[in-house]
Short mmCIF file of C-alpha atoms in Angstrom, two decimals:
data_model
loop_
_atom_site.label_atom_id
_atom_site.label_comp_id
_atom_site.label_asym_id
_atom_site.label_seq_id
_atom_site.Cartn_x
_atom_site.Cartn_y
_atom_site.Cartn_z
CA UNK A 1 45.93 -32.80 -57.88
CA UNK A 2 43.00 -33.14 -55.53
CA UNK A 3 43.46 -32.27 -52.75
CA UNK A 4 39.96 -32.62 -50.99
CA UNK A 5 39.10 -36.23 -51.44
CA UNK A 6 35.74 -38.63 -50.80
CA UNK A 7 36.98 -41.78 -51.18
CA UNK A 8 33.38 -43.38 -50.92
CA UNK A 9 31.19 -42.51 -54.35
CA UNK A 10 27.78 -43.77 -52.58
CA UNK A 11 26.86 -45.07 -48.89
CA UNK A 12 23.75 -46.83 -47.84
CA UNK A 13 22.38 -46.65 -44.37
CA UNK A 14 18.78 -47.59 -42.71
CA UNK A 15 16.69 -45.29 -41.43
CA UNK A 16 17.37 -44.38 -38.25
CA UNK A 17 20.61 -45.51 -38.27
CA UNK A 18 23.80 -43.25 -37.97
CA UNK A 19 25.18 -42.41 -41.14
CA UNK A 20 29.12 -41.34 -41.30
CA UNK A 21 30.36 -40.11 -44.43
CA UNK A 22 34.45 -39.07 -44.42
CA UNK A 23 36.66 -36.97 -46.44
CA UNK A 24 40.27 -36.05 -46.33
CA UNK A 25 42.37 -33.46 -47.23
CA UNK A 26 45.89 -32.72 -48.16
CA UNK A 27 46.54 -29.10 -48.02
CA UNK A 28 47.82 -27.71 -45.04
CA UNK A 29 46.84 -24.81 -44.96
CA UNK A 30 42.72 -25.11 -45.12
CA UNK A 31 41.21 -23.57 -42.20
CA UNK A 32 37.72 -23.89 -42.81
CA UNK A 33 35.27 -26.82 -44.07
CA UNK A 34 32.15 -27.30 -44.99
CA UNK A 35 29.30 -29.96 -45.89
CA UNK A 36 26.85 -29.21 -48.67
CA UNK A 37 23.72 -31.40 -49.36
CA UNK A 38 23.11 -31.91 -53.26
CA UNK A 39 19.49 -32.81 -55.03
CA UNK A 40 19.82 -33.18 -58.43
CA UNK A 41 18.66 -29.79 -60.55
CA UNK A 42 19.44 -27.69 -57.26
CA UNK A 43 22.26 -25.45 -55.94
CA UNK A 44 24.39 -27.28 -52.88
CA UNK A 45 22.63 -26.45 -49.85
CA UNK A 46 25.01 -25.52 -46.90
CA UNK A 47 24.70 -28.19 -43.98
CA UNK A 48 27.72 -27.34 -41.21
CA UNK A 49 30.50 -26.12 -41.26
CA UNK A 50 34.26 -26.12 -39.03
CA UNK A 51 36.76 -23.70 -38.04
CA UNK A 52 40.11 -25.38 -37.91
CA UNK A 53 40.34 -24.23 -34.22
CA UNK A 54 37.79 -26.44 -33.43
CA UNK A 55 37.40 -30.33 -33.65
CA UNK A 56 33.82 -30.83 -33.11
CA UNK A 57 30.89 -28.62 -34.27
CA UNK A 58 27.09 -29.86 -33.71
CA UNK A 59 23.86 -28.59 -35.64
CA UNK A 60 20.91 -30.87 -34.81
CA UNK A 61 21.26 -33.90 -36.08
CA UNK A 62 24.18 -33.23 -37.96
CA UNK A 63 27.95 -32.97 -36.21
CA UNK A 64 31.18 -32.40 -38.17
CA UNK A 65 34.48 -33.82 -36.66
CA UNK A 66 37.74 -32.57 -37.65
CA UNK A 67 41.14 -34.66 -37.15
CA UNK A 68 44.08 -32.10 -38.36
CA UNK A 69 46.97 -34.27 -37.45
CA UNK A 70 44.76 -36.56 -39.82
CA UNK A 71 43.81 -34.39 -42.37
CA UNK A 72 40.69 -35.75 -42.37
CA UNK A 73 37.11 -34.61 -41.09
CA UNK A 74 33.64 -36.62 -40.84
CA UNK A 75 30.29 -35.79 -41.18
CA UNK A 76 27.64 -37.57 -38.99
CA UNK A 77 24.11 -38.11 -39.29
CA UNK A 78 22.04 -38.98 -36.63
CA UNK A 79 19.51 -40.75 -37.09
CA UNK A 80 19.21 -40.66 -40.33
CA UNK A 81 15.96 -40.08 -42.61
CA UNK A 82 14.60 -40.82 -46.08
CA UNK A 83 15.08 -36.77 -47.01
CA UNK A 84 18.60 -37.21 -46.24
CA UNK A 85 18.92 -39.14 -49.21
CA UNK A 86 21.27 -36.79 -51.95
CA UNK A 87 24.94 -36.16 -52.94
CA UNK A 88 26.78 -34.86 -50.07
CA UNK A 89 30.29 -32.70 -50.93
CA UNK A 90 32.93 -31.60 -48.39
CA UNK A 91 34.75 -28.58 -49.00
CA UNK A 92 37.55 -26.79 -47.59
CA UNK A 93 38.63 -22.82 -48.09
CA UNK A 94 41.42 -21.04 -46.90
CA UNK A 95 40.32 -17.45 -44.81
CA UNK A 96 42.07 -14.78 -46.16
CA UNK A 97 42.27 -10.81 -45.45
CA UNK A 98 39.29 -10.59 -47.91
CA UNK A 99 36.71 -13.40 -46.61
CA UNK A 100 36.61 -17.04 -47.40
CA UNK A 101 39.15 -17.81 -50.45
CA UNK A 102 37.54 -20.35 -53.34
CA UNK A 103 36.28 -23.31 -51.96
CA UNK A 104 37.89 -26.72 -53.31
CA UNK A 105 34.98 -29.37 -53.34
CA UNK A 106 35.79 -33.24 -53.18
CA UNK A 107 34.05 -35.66 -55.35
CA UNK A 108 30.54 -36.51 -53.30
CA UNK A 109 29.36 -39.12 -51.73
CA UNK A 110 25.88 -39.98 -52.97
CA UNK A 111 24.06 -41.42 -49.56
CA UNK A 112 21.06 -43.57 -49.67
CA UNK A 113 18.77 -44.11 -46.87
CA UNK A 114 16.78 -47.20 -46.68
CA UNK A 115 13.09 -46.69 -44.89
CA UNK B 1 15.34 -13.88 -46.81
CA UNK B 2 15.54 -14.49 -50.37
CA UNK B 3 18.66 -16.82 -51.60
CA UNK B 4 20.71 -16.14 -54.27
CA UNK B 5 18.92 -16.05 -57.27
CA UNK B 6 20.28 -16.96 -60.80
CA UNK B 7 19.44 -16.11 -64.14
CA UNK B 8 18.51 -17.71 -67.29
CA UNK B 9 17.77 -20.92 -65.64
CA UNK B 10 18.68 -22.60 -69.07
CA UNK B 11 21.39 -21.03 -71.89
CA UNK B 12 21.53 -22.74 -75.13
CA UNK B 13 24.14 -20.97 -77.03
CA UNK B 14 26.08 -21.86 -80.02
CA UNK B 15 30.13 -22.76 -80.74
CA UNK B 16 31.68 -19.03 -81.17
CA UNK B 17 28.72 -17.39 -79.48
CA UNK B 18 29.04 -14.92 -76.11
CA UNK B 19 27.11 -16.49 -72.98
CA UNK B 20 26.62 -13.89 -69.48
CA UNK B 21 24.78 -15.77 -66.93
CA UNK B 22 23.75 -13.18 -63.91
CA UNK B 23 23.27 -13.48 -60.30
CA UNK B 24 21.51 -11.60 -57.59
CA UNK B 25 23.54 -12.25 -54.18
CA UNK B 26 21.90 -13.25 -50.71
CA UNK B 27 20.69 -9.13 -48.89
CA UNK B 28 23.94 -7.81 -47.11
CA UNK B 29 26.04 -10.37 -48.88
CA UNK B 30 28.94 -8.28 -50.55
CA UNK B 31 31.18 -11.49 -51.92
CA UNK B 32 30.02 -13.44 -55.07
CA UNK B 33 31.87 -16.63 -56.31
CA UNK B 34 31.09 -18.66 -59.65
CA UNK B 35 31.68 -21.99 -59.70
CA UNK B 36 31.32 -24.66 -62.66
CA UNK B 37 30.16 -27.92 -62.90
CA UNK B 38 30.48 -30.08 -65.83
CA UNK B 39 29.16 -32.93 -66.57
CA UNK B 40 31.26 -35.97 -64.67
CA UNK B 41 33.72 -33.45 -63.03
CA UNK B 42 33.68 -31.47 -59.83
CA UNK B 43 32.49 -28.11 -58.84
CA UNK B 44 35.48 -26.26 -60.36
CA UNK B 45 36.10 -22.12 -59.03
CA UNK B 46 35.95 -19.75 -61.35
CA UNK B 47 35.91 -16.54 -59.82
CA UNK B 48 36.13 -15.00 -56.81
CA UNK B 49 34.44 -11.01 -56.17
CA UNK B 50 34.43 -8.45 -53.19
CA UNK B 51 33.45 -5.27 -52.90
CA UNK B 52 33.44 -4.96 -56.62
CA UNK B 53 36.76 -6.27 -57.36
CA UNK B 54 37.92 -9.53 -58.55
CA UNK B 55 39.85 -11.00 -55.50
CA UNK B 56 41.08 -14.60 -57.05
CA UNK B 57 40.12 -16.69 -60.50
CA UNK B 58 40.59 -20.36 -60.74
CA UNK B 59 42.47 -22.20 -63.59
CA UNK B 60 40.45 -21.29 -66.82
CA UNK B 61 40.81 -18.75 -70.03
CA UNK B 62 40.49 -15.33 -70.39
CA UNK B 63 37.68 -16.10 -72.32
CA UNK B 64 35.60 -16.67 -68.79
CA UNK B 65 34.99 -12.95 -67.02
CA UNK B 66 33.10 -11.40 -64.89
CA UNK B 67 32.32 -8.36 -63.01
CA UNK B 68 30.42 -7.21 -59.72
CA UNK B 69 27.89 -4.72 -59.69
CA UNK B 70 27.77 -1.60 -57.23
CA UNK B 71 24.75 -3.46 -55.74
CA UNK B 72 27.10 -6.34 -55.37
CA UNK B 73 24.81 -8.63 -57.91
CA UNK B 74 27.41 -10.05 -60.65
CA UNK B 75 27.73 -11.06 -64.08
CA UNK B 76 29.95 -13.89 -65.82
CA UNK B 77 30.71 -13.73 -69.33
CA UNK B 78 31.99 -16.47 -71.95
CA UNK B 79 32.87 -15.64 -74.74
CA UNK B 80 34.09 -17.41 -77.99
CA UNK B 81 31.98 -20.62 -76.55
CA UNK B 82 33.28 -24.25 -77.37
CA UNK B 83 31.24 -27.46 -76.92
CA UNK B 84 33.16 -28.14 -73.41
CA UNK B 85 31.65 -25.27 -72.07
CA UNK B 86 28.60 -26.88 -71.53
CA UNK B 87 27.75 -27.19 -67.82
CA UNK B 88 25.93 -25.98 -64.74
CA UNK B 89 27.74 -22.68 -63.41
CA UNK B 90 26.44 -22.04 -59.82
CA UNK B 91 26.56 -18.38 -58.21
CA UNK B 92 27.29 -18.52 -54.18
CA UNK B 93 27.34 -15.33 -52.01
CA UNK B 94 29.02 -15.10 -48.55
CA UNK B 95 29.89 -12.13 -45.98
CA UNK B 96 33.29 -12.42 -44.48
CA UNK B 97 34.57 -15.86 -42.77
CA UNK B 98 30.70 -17.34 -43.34
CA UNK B 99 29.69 -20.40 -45.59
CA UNK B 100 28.98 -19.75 -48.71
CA UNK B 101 25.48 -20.07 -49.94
CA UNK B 102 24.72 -21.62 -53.70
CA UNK B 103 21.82 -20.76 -55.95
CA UNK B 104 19.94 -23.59 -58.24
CA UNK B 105 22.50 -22.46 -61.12
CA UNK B 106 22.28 -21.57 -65.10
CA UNK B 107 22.49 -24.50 -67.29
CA UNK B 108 24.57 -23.59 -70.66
CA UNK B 109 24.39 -25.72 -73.12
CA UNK B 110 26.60 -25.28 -76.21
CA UNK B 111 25.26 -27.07 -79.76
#
């Protein structure tokens, strides 16, 4: 069952240009998601992240929408650059008494930038 | 600030062998998950720690363990290996309700 899902395997975008990569969810009861940036031979490197009070959160040129009636959240680039060229994952945890519960990672989307 | 560190980078181990793979948290960060990644599947949880104890373990044998150290630096252990162990296993650390932050991960490689 997954239940975090990136429907697209791969995206390319100019540079410059916006770049939009989606993912949706099915679990209910997520309350937190995140975007990690993956190079190959490297850890996932944290990008933004979204409280599920919120439906909007903004970090340069990276902003992170979140739809709950949707279940589904977006990440945008803007504009986008050669370096931004690697496998991106969403994720989504559940906040529990203890901290952040696992996180369940979709699939990735590997995103391409064309100079 | 130092990241989380992870140690060996590489693990070549063979079928029966025991495997621990270590990791050295982010400074201040007192929970420690272990994730795998093998080869054409997802980053998969493992296990969860805080504070020393095991808080939640994902959907795999007894054979995988682990424990957290006083200094909140953990250790996960496979033992009896078998060839589909081979993977990347990735160490994140986190404080409370923050993101949680990956190192470069231990390659184990079962022959």
């Amino acid at each position: 069952d997954q239940q975090v899902k990136q429907n697209s395997p791969s995206l390319s975008v100019q540079e410059g240009r916006i770049s939009i990569l989606n993912c949706d969810y099915t679990n209910s009861m997520f309350d937190y998601f995140l975007w990690y940036k993956k190079y190959p031979a490297e850890g996932p490197t944290f990008l933004i992240s979204i409280s599920s009070i919120k439906d909007k959160n903004e970090d340069g040129r990276f902003t992170v929408f979140l739809n709950k009636s949707a279940k589904h959240l977006s990440l945008h680039i803007v504009p986008s650059q050669p370096g931004d060229s690697a496998v991106y994952f969403c994720a989504a945890s559940v906040i529990s008494n203890f901290g952040n519960e696992k996180l369940t990672f979709g699939t990735g989307t590997r995103l391409t930038i064309i100079p | 600030e130092a990241g989380v560190t992870q140690s060996p980078t590489h693990l070549i181990k063979t079928r029966g062998q025991q495997a621990t793979l270590r990791c050295s948290p982010i400074s201040g960060h007192t929970s420690v998950y272990w994730y795998q990644q093998a080869l054409g599947l997802g980053l998969q949880f493992l296990l969860w720690y805080d504070e020393g104890e095991e808080r939640n373990r994902g959907n795999f044998p007894p054979r995988f363990s682990g424990r957290q150290f006083p200094n909140y630096s953990s250790e996960l252990n496979v033992n009896a290996l078998e060839l589909e162990d081979s993977a990347l296993y990735l160490c994140a650390s986190s404080l409370y309700g923050q993101p949680q932050h990956f190192g470069d991960g231990t390659r184990l490689s079962i022959l």
